[in-house]
PDB file of C-alpha atoms in Angstrom:
ATOM      1  CA  MET A   1       0.000   0.000   0.000  1.00 51.00           C
ATOM      2  CA  ALA A   2       2.741   2.471   0.950  1.00 53.00           C
ATOM      3  CA  ASN A   3       4.528   1.795  -2.333  1.00 60.00           C
ATOM      4  CA  ILE A   4       1.414   2.775  -4.310  1.00 59.00           C
ATOM      5  CA  VAL A   5       0.996   5.967  -2.308  1.00 58.00           C
ATOM      6  CA  MET A   6       4.679   6.818  -2.723  1.00 53.00           C
ATOM      7  CA  ARG A   7       4.570   6.388  -6.488  1.00 56.00           C
ATOM      8  CA  ALA A   8       1.386   8.445  -6.811  1.00 57.00           C
ATOM      9  CA  ALA A   9       2.736  11.304  -4.688  1.00 56.00           C
ATOM     10  CA  GLU A  10       6.058  11.293  -6.502  1.00 52.00           C
ATOM     11  CA  ARG A  11       4.364  11.262  -9.904  1.00 55.00           C
ATOM     12  CA  TYR A  12       2.095  14.199  -9.034  1.00 58.00           C
ATOM     13  CA  SER A  13       4.966  16.283  -7.673  1.00 69.00           C
ATOM     14  CA  THR A  14       7.192  15.455 -10.643  1.00 80.00           C
ATOM     15  CA  ARG A  15       4.485  16.323 -13.177  1.00 86.00           C
ATOM     16  CA  SER A  16       3.858  19.683 -11.551  1.00 87.00           C
ATOM     17  CA  GLN A  17       7.568  20.437 -11.438  1.00 90.00           C
ATOM     18  CA  ASN A  18       7.964  19.445 -15.081  1.00 91.00           C
ATOM     19  CA  ARG A  19       5.071  21.700 -16.164  1.00 92.00           C
ATOM     20  CA  ILE A  20       6.601  24.708 -14.443  1.00 94.00           C
ATOM     21  CA  VAL A  21      10.173  23.967 -15.541  1.00 94.00           C
ATOM     22  CA  GLU A  22       9.233  23.277 -19.158  1.00 95.00           C
ATOM     23  CA  ARG A  23       7.119  26.425 -19.364  1.00 95.00           C
ATOM     24  CA  LEU A  24      10.039  28.552 -18.196  1.00 95.00           C
ATOM     25  CA  ARG A  25      12.537  26.741 -20.432  1.00 96.00           C
ATOM     26  CA  ARG A  26      10.293  27.133 -23.506  1.00 96.00           C
ATOM     27  CA  ALA A  27      10.104  30.858 -22.796  1.00 94.00           C
ATOM     28  CA  GLY A  28      13.909  30.980 -22.545  1.00 95.00           C
ATOM     29  CA  ALA A  29      13.659  32.190 -18.945  1.00 94.00           C
ATOM     30  CA  ILE A  30      16.874  30.591 -17.730  1.00 93.00           C
ATOM     31  CA  LYS A  31      18.655  33.825 -16.822  1.00 93.00           C
ATOM     32  CA  PRO A  32      17.538  37.119 -15.278  1.00 93.00           C
ATOM     33  CA  ALA A  33      17.539  39.026 -18.571  1.00 91.00           C
ATOM     34  CA  ASN A  34      14.965  36.629 -20.018  1.00 93.00           C
ATOM     35  CA  ALA A  35      12.531  36.545 -17.078  1.00 94.00           C
ATOM     36  CA  THR A  36       8.986  35.908 -18.251  1.00 94.00           C
ATOM     37  CA  THR A  37       5.529  36.409 -16.824  1.00 94.00           C
ATOM     38  CA  TYR A  38       3.932  33.231 -15.567  1.00 92.00           C
ATOM     39  CA  MET A  39       0.962  32.317 -13.388  1.00 90.00           C
ATOM     40  CA  PRO A  40       0.004  28.634 -13.266  1.00 90.00           C
ATOM     41  CA  THR A  41      -3.704  27.906 -13.500  1.00 88.00           C
ATOM     42  CA  ALA A  42      -3.793  24.837 -11.232  1.00 88.00           C
ATOM     43  CA  ARG A  43      -3.831  25.516  -7.484  1.00 88.00           C
ATOM     44  CA  GLY A  44      -1.241  22.800  -6.819  1.00 86.00           C
ATOM     45  CA  ASP A  45       1.064  24.262  -9.449  1.00 89.00           C
ATOM     46  CA  ARG A  46       0.733  27.719  -7.856  1.00 91.00           C
ATOM     47  CA  ARG A  47       1.694  26.305  -4.462  1.00 90.00           C
ATOM     48  CA  LEU A  48       4.625  24.432  -5.985  1.00 90.00           C
ATOM     49  CA  LEU A  49       5.775  27.594  -7.786  1.00 92.00           C
ATOM     50  CA  ALA A  50       5.687  29.433  -4.450  1.00 93.00           C
ATOM     51  CA  ARG A  51       7.834  26.686  -2.867  1.00 92.00           C
ATOM     52  CA  MET A  52      10.241  26.838  -5.808  1.00 94.00           C
ATOM     53  CA  VAL A  53      10.537  30.620  -5.418  1.00 95.00           C
ATOM     54  CA  LYS A  54      11.073  30.318  -1.659  1.00 95.00           C
ATOM     55  CA  PHE A  55      13.796  27.700  -2.251  1.00 94.00           C
ATOM     56  CA  GLY A  56      15.433  29.739  -5.024  1.00 95.00           C
ATOM     57  CA  ALA A  57      14.925  27.281  -7.888  1.00 95.00           C
ATOM     58  CA  VAL A  58      12.713  29.876  -9.571  1.00 96.00           C
ATOM     59  CA  VAL A  59      13.718  33.492  -9.089  1.00 95.00           C
ATOM     60  CA  THR A  60      11.343  36.459  -9.147  1.00 93.00           C
ATOM     61  CA  GLU A  61      12.678  39.457 -11.052  1.00 83.00           C
ATOM     62  CA  SER A  62       9.599  41.579 -10.515  1.00 79.00           C
ATOM     63  CA  GLU A  63       5.956  40.890  -9.718  1.00 77.00           C
ATOM     64  CA  GLY A  64       4.893  37.938 -11.869  1.00 81.00           C
ATOM     65  CA  ARG A  65       8.173  37.681 -13.829  1.00 94.00           C
ATOM     66  CA  TYR A  66      10.217  34.554 -13.187  1.00 96.00           C
ATOM     67  CA  TRP A  67      13.329  32.800 -14.393  1.00 96.00           C
ATOM     68  CA  LEU A  68      14.675  29.302 -13.692  1.00 96.00           C
ATOM     69  CA  ASP A  69      17.920  28.763 -11.767  1.00 96.00           C
ATOM     70  CA  GLU A  70      19.031  25.376 -13.125  1.00 94.00           C
ATOM     71  CA  ARG A  71      21.621  24.751 -10.389  1.00 94.00           C
ATOM     72  CA  ALA A  72      19.159  25.421  -7.579  1.00 95.00           C
ATOM     73  CA  LEU A  73      16.567  23.267  -9.378  1.00 94.00           C
ATOM     74  CA  ILE A  74      18.750  20.178  -8.926  1.00 92.00           C
ATOM     75  CA  ASN A  75      18.829  20.701  -5.163  1.00 92.00           C
ATOM     76  CA  PHE A  76      15.121  21.533  -5.071  1.00 91.00           C
ATOM     77  CA  ARG A  77      14.255  18.234  -6.738  1.00 88.00           C
ATOM     78  CA  LYS A  78      16.331  16.351  -4.156  1.00 87.00           C
ATOM     79  CA  GLU A  79      14.577  18.191  -1.322  1.00 86.00           C
ATOM     80  CA  GLU A  80      11.125  17.518  -2.804  1.00 81.00           C
ATOM     81  CA  LEU A  81      11.863  13.807  -3.061  1.00 78.00           C
ATOM     82  CA  ALA A  82      13.015  13.758   0.564  1.00 78.00           C
ATOM     83  CA  ARG A  83       9.845  15.639   1.546  1.00 75.00           C
ATOM     84  CA  VAL A  84       7.578  13.095  -0.165  1.00 73.00           C
ATOM     85  CA  LEU A  85       9.478  10.142   1.276  1.00 75.00           C
ATOM     86  CA  GLY A  86       9.346  11.693   4.755  1.00 78.00           C
ATOM     87  CA  ALA A  87       5.584  12.130   4.589  1.00 74.00           C
ATOM     88  CA  ILE A  88       5.160   8.543   3.469  1.00 79.00           C
ATOM     89  CA  ALA A  89       7.406   7.292   6.288  1.00 79.00           C
ATOM     90  CA  VAL A  90       5.344   9.190   8.866  1.00 80.00           C
ATOM     91  CA  ALA A  91       2.133   7.712   7.450  1.00 80.00           C
ATOM     92  CA  GLY A  92       3.672   4.236   7.553  1.00 81.00           C
ATOM     93  CA  PHE A  93       4.734   4.617  11.179  1.00 80.00           C
ATOM     94  CA  ALA A  94       1.267   5.863  12.107  1.00 81.00           C
ATOM     95  CA  ALA A  95      -0.348   2.888  10.397  1.00 80.00           C
ATOM     96  CA  ALA A  96       2.044   0.450  12.075  1.00 83.00           C
ATOM     97  CA  GLY A  97       1.307   2.060  15.439  1.00 83.00           C
ATOM     98  CA  ALA A  98      -2.436   1.780  14.882  1.00 83.00           C
ATOM     99  CA  ILE A  99      -2.083  -1.887  13.976  1.00 85.00           C
ATOM    100  CA  ALA A 100       0.095  -2.554  17.029  1.00 84.00           C
ATOM    101  CA  ILE A 101      -2.369  -0.840  19.346  1.00 87.00           C
ATOM    102  CA  GLY A 102      -5.245  -2.796  17.861  1.00 77.00           C
ATOM    103  CA  ARG A 103      -3.680  -6.166  18.714  1.00 65.00           C
TER     104      ARG A 103
END
């Protein structure tokens, strides 16, 4: 069960990241001079963009204009994977605890 949840969470996060990254790459927004306007339509994508900005993987030049920092993106992807795996581990421990208590 945990494996299914892990794959689903990882897939969703990766798809959202890829949508944002590809949109910025297609616009050529990979350096400050080429910052582009971007506002994702999906709520999850907007939250992910905010996390990427906070981390520094996507940099805000001015209100609504963004560019992609490729070096920071590598570290962001590692952190996101650790975040997903951590959440799954916590859920697994909670389930194991509930099973142990029920015995």
